[in-house]
Coordinates of C-alpha atoms in Angstrom, one line a residue:
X7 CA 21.6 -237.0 22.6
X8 CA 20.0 -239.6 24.8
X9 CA 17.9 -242.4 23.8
X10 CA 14.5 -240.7 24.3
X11 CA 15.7 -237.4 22.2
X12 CA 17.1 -239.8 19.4
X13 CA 14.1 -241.7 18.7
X14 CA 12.0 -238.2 19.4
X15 CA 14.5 -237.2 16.5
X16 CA 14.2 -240.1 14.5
X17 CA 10.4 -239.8 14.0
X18 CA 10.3 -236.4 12.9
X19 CA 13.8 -235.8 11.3
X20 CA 12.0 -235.5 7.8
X21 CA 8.9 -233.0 9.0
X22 CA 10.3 -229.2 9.3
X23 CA 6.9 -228.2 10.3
X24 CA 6.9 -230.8 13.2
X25 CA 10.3 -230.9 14.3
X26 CA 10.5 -227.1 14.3
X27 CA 8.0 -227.2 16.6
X28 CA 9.4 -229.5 18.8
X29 CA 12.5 -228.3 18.9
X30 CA 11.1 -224.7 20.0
X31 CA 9.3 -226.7 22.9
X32 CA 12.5 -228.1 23.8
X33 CA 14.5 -225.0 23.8
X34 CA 11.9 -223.3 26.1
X35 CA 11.6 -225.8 28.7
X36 CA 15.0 -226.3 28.7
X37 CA 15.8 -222.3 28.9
X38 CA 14.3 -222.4 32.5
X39 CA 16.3 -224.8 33.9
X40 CA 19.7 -223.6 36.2
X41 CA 22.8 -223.9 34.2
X42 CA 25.2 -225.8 35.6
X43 CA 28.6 -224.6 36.5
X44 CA 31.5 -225.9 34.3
X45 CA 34.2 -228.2 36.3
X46 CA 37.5 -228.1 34.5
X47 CA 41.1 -228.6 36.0
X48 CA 42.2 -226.3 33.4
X49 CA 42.0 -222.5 33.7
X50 CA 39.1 -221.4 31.4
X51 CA 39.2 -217.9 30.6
X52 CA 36.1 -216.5 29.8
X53 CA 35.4 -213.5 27.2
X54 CA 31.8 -212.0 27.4
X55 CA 30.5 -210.1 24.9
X56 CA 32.8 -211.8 22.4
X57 CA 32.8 -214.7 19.7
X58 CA 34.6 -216.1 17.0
X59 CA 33.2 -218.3 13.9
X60 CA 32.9 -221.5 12.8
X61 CA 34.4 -224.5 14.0
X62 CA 35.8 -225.1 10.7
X63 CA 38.6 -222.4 11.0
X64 CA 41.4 -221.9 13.8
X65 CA 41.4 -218.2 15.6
X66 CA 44.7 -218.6 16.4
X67 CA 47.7 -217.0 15.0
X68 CA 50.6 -219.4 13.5
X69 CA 52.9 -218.6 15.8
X70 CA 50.0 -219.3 19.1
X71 CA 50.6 -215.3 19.9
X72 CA 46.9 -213.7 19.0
X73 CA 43.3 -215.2 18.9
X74 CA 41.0 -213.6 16.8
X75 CA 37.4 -212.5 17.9
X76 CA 34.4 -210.4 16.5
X77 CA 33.1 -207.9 19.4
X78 CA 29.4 -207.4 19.8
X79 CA 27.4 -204.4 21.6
X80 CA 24.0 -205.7 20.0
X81 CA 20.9 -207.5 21.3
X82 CA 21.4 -211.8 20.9
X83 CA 19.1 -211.4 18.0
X84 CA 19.1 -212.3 14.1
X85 CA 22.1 -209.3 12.8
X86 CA 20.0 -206.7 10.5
X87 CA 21.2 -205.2 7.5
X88 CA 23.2 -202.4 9.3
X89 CA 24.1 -204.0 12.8
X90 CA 27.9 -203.7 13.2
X91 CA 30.3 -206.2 14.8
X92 CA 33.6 -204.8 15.8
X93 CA 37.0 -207.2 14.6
X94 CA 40.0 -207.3 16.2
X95 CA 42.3 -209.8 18.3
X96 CA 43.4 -210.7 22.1
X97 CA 47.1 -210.3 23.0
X98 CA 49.0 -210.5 26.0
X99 CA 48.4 -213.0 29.0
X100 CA 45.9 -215.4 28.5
X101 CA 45.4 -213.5 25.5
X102 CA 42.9 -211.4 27.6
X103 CA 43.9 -207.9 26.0
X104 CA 41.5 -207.1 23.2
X105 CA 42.8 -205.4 20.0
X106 CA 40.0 -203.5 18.2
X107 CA 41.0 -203.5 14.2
X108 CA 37.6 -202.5 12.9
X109 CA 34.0 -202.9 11.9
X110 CA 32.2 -204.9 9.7
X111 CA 28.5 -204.9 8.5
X112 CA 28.7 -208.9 6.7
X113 CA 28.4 -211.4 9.7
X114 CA 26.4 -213.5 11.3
X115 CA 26.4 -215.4 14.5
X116 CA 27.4 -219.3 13.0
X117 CA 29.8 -218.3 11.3
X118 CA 30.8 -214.4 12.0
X119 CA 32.6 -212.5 8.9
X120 CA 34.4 -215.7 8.0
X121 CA 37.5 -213.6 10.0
X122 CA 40.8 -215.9 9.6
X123 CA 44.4 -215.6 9.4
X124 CA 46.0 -215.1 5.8
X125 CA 48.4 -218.0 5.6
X126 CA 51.4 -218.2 7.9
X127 CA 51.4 -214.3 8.5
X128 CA 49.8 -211.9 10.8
X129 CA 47.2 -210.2 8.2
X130 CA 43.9 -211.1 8.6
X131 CA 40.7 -211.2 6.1
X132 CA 37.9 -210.8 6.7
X133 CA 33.9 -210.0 4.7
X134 CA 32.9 -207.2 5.0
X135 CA 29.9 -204.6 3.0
X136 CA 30.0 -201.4 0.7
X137 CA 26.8 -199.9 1.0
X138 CA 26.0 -202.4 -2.5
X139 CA 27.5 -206.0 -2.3
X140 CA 29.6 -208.2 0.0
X141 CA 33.6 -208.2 -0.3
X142 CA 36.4 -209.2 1.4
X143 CA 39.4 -207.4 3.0
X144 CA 43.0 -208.4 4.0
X145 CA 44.2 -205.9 6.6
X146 CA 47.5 -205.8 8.9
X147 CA 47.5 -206.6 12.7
X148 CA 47.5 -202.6 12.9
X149 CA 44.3 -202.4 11.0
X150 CA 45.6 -201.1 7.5
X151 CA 44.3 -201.8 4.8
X152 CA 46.0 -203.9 2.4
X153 CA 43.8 -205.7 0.2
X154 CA 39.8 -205.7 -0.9
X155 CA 38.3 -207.8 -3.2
X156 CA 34.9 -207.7 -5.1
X157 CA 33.6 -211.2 -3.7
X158 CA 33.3 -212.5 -0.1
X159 CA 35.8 -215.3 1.1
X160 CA 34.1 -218.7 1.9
X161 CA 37.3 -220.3 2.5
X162 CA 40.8 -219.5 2.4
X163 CA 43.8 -222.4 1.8
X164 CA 46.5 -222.6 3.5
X165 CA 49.1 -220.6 1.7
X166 CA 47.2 -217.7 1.9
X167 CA 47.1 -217.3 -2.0
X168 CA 43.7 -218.4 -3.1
X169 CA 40.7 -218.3 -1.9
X170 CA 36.9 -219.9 -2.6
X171 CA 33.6 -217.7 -2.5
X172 CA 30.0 -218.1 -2.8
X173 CA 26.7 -216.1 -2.3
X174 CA 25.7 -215.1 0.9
X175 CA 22.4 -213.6 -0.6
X176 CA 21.4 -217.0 -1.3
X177 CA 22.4 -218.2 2.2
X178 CA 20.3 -215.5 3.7
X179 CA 17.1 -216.6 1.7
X180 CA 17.5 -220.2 2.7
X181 CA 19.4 -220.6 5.9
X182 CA 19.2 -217.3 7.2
X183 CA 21.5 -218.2 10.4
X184 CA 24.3 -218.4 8.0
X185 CA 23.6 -215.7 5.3
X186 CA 24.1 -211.6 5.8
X187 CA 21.3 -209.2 6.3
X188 CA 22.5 -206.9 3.4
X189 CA 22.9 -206.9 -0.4
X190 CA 21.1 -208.1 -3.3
X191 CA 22.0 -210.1 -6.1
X192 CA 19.3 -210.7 -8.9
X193 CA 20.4 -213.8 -9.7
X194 CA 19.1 -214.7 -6.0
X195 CA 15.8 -214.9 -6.5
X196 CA 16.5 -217.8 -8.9
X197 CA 15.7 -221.3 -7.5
X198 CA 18.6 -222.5 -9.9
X199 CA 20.8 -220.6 -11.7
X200 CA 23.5 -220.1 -14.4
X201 CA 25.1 -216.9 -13.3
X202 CA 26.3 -217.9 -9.6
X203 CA 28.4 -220.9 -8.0
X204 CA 31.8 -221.1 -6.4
X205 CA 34.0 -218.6 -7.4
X206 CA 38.3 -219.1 -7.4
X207 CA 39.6 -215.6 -6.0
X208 CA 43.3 -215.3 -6.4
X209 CA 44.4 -213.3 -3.2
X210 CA 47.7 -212.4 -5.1
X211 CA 46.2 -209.8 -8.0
X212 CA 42.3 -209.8 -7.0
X213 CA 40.8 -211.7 -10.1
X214 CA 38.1 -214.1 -9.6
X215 CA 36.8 -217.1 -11.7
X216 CA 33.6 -219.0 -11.8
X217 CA 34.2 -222.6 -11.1
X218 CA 30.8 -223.8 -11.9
X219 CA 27.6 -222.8 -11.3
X220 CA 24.2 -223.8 -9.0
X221 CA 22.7 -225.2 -12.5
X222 CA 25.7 -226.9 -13.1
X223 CA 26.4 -229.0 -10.4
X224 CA 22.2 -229.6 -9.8
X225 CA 22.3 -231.2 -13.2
X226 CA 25.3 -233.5 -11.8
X227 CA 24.8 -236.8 -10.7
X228 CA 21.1 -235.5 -10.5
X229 CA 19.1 -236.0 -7.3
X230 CA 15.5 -236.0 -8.3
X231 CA 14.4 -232.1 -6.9
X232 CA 11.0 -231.2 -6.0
X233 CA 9.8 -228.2 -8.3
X234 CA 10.3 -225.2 -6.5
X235 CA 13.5 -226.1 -4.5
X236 CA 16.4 -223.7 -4.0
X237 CA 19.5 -224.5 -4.6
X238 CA 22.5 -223.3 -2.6
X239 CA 26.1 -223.9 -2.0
X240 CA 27.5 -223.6 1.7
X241 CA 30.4 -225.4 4.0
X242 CA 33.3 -224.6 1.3
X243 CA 36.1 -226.3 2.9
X244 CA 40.5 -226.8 1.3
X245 CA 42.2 -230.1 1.6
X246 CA 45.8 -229.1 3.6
X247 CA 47.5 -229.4 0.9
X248 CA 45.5 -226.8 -1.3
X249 CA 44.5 -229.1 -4.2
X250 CA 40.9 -230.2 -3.3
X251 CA 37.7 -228.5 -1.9
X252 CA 34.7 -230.2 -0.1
X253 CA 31.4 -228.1 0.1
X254 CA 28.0 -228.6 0.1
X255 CA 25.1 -228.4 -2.4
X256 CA 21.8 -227.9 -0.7
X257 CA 18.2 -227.0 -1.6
X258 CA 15.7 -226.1 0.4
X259 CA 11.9 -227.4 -0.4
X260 CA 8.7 -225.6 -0.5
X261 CA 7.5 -227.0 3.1
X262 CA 11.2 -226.0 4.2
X263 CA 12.7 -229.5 4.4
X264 CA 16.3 -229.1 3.4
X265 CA 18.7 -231.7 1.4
X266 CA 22.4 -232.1 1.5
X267 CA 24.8 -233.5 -1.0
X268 CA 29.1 -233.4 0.0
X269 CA 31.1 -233.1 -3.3
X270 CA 35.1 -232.1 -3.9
X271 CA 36.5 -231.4 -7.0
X272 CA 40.1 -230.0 -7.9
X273 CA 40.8 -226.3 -7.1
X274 CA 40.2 -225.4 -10.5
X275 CA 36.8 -226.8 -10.4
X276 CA 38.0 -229.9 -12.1
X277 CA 37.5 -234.1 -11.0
X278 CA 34.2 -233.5 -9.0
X279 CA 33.0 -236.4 -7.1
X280 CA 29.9 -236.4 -5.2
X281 CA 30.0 -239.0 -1.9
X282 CA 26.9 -241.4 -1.2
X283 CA 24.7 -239.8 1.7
X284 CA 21.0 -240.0 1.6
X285 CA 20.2 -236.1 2.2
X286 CA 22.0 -235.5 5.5
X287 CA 26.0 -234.5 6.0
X288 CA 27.2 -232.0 8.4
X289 CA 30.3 -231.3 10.2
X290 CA 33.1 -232.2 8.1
X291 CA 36.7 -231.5 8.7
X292 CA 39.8 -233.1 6.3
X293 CA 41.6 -235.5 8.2
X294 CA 44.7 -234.9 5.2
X295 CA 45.1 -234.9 1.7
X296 CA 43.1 -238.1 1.0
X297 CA 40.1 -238.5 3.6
X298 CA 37.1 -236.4 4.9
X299 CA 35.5 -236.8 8.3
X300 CA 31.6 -236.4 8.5
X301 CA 28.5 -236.4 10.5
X302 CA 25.9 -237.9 7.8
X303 CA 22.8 -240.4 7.1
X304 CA 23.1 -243.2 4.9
X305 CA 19.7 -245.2 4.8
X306 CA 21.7 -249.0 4.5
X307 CA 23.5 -247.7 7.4
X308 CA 22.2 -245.2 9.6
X309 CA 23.5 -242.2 11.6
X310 CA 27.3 -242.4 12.2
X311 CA 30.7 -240.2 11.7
X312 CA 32.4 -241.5 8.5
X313 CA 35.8 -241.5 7.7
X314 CA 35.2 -240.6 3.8
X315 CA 38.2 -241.6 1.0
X316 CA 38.3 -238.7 -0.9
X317 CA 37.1 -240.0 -4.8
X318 CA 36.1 -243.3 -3.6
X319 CA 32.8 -244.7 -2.2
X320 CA 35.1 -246.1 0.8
X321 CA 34.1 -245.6 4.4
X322 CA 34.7 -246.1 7.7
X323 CA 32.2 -246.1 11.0
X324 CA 33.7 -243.7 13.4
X325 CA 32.4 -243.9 16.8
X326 CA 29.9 -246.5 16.5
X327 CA 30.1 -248.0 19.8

């Protein structure tokens, strides 16, 4: 952003009501004004009607052969609870040759149906809805059906053998952009509960384990919560090497100003450590085994990417001039 839109930002980071309003203004004006043309020495192929996830998983097959891609026929509007996407791959030159694999009723437009390869293999998994909660399918490149699991898939490590899995009800009440329309879960409708977390689901033989719950990791290292805030967990995310998670804790206030805290812990759920931001982390990636990269606030220092030491309160300024 430019100078005038940071200190714009700046002044009302911390007032939903405000910013949301500005940020609508914004949008409009700036929807009437001519896009410009993208200049590129490369050869960009372009795929309407198309789109693929989050930025935190690759659409690419391990061998560079298919890209992977949800398929849309609806309206650009919020997904309702039975709007279909179709699932499927591009092949061929310029991988322009789309290969439908099927439909699925769990997806939204950050993140889609958390599609993504299964390890170094061409299955694919993918969320997905039975008429009564969210779950997860592995299929082959032909479609089949191999696979289908009781819980959705949040993140999946790099083996292919586990994977991590949280509510998407609870995304949907509180950042609706990244929830599904469908399903309940009466645990929900709690600001903080006992009976939902982060889930372990072994891809291998289908059994799932709760790591810990909301209450659980709310009570540790406790932020001081306004009554009435909702606690979710979001942004799961598997070191390369399979042994750590990142993800975030959040809770959304009454007036709709939400807080963010970045934690990882062991895959078992074990050796949680919770990194110093004040509120504000986003965009995270691991750089390896042993450090984080992160878009985050910290009052003594300010707006910045941070290269993060896993386990340590060590940091490094990335970008800053």
């Amino acid at each position: 952003m430019n100078n005038l839109e940071r200190y714009i930002y700046d002044k009302i980071r911390f007032s939903p009501k405000i910013k949301k309003s500005v940020v609508n203004l914004y949008q409009s004006l700036f929807s009437i004004v001519p896009i410009k043309k993208i200049q590129s020495d490369y050869n960009i192929v372009t795929r309407e009607g198309y789109f693929f996830g989050f930025h935190d998983k690759c659409p690419w097959s391990y061998d560079n052969k298919f890209l992977l891609a949800h398929k849309y026929k609806t309206d650009l509007k919020m997904p309702e609870e039975n709007d279909e996407v179709q699932i499927g791959y591009f092949s061929g030159n310029d991988q322009t040759e789309f290969i439908p694999l099927g439909m699925t009723r769990s997806w939204n437009w950050q993140m889609g149906s958390m599609l993504q390869w299964v390890g170094k293999t061409n299955n694919i998994i993918f969320n997905d809805y039975n008429g009564a909660n969210h779950i997860a399918k592995i299929i082959d490149i032909n479609g089949n059906l191999l696979e289908e699991y009781s819980k959705p898939v949040a993140a999946v490590n790099a083996d292919g053998n586990y994977a991590l899995s949280h509510s998407f009800v609870r995304l949907r009440n509180a950042a609706p952009a990244y929830g599904y329309a469908n399903s309940d879960e009466n645990s929900a409708s709690e600001n903080i509960t006992q009976n939902d977390g982060i889930y372990l689901l072994n891809l291998k033989d289908g059994k799932s384990e709760l790591l810990f719950s909301i209450a659980d990791i709310a009570k540790y290292d406790s932020d001081k919560y306004l009554k009435g805030s909702y606690h979710y967990f979001t942004h799961c995310l598997i070191s390369p090497s399979g042994k750590r998670f990142a993800f975030y804790h959040r809770w959304l206030e009454k007036n709709n100003q939400t807080w963010t805290r970045l934690l990882t812990c062991n895959l078992d759920g074990s050796e949680i450590f919770k990194f110093d931001f004040s509120g504000v982390v986003t965009h995270l990636a691991w750089q390896d085994n042993n450090y984080i990269l992160a878009y985050g606030y910290k009052k003594s220092v300010g707006d910045h990417y941070y290269l993060l030491e896993d386990k340590t309160n060590n940091f490094e300024i990335i970008g800053k001039d």
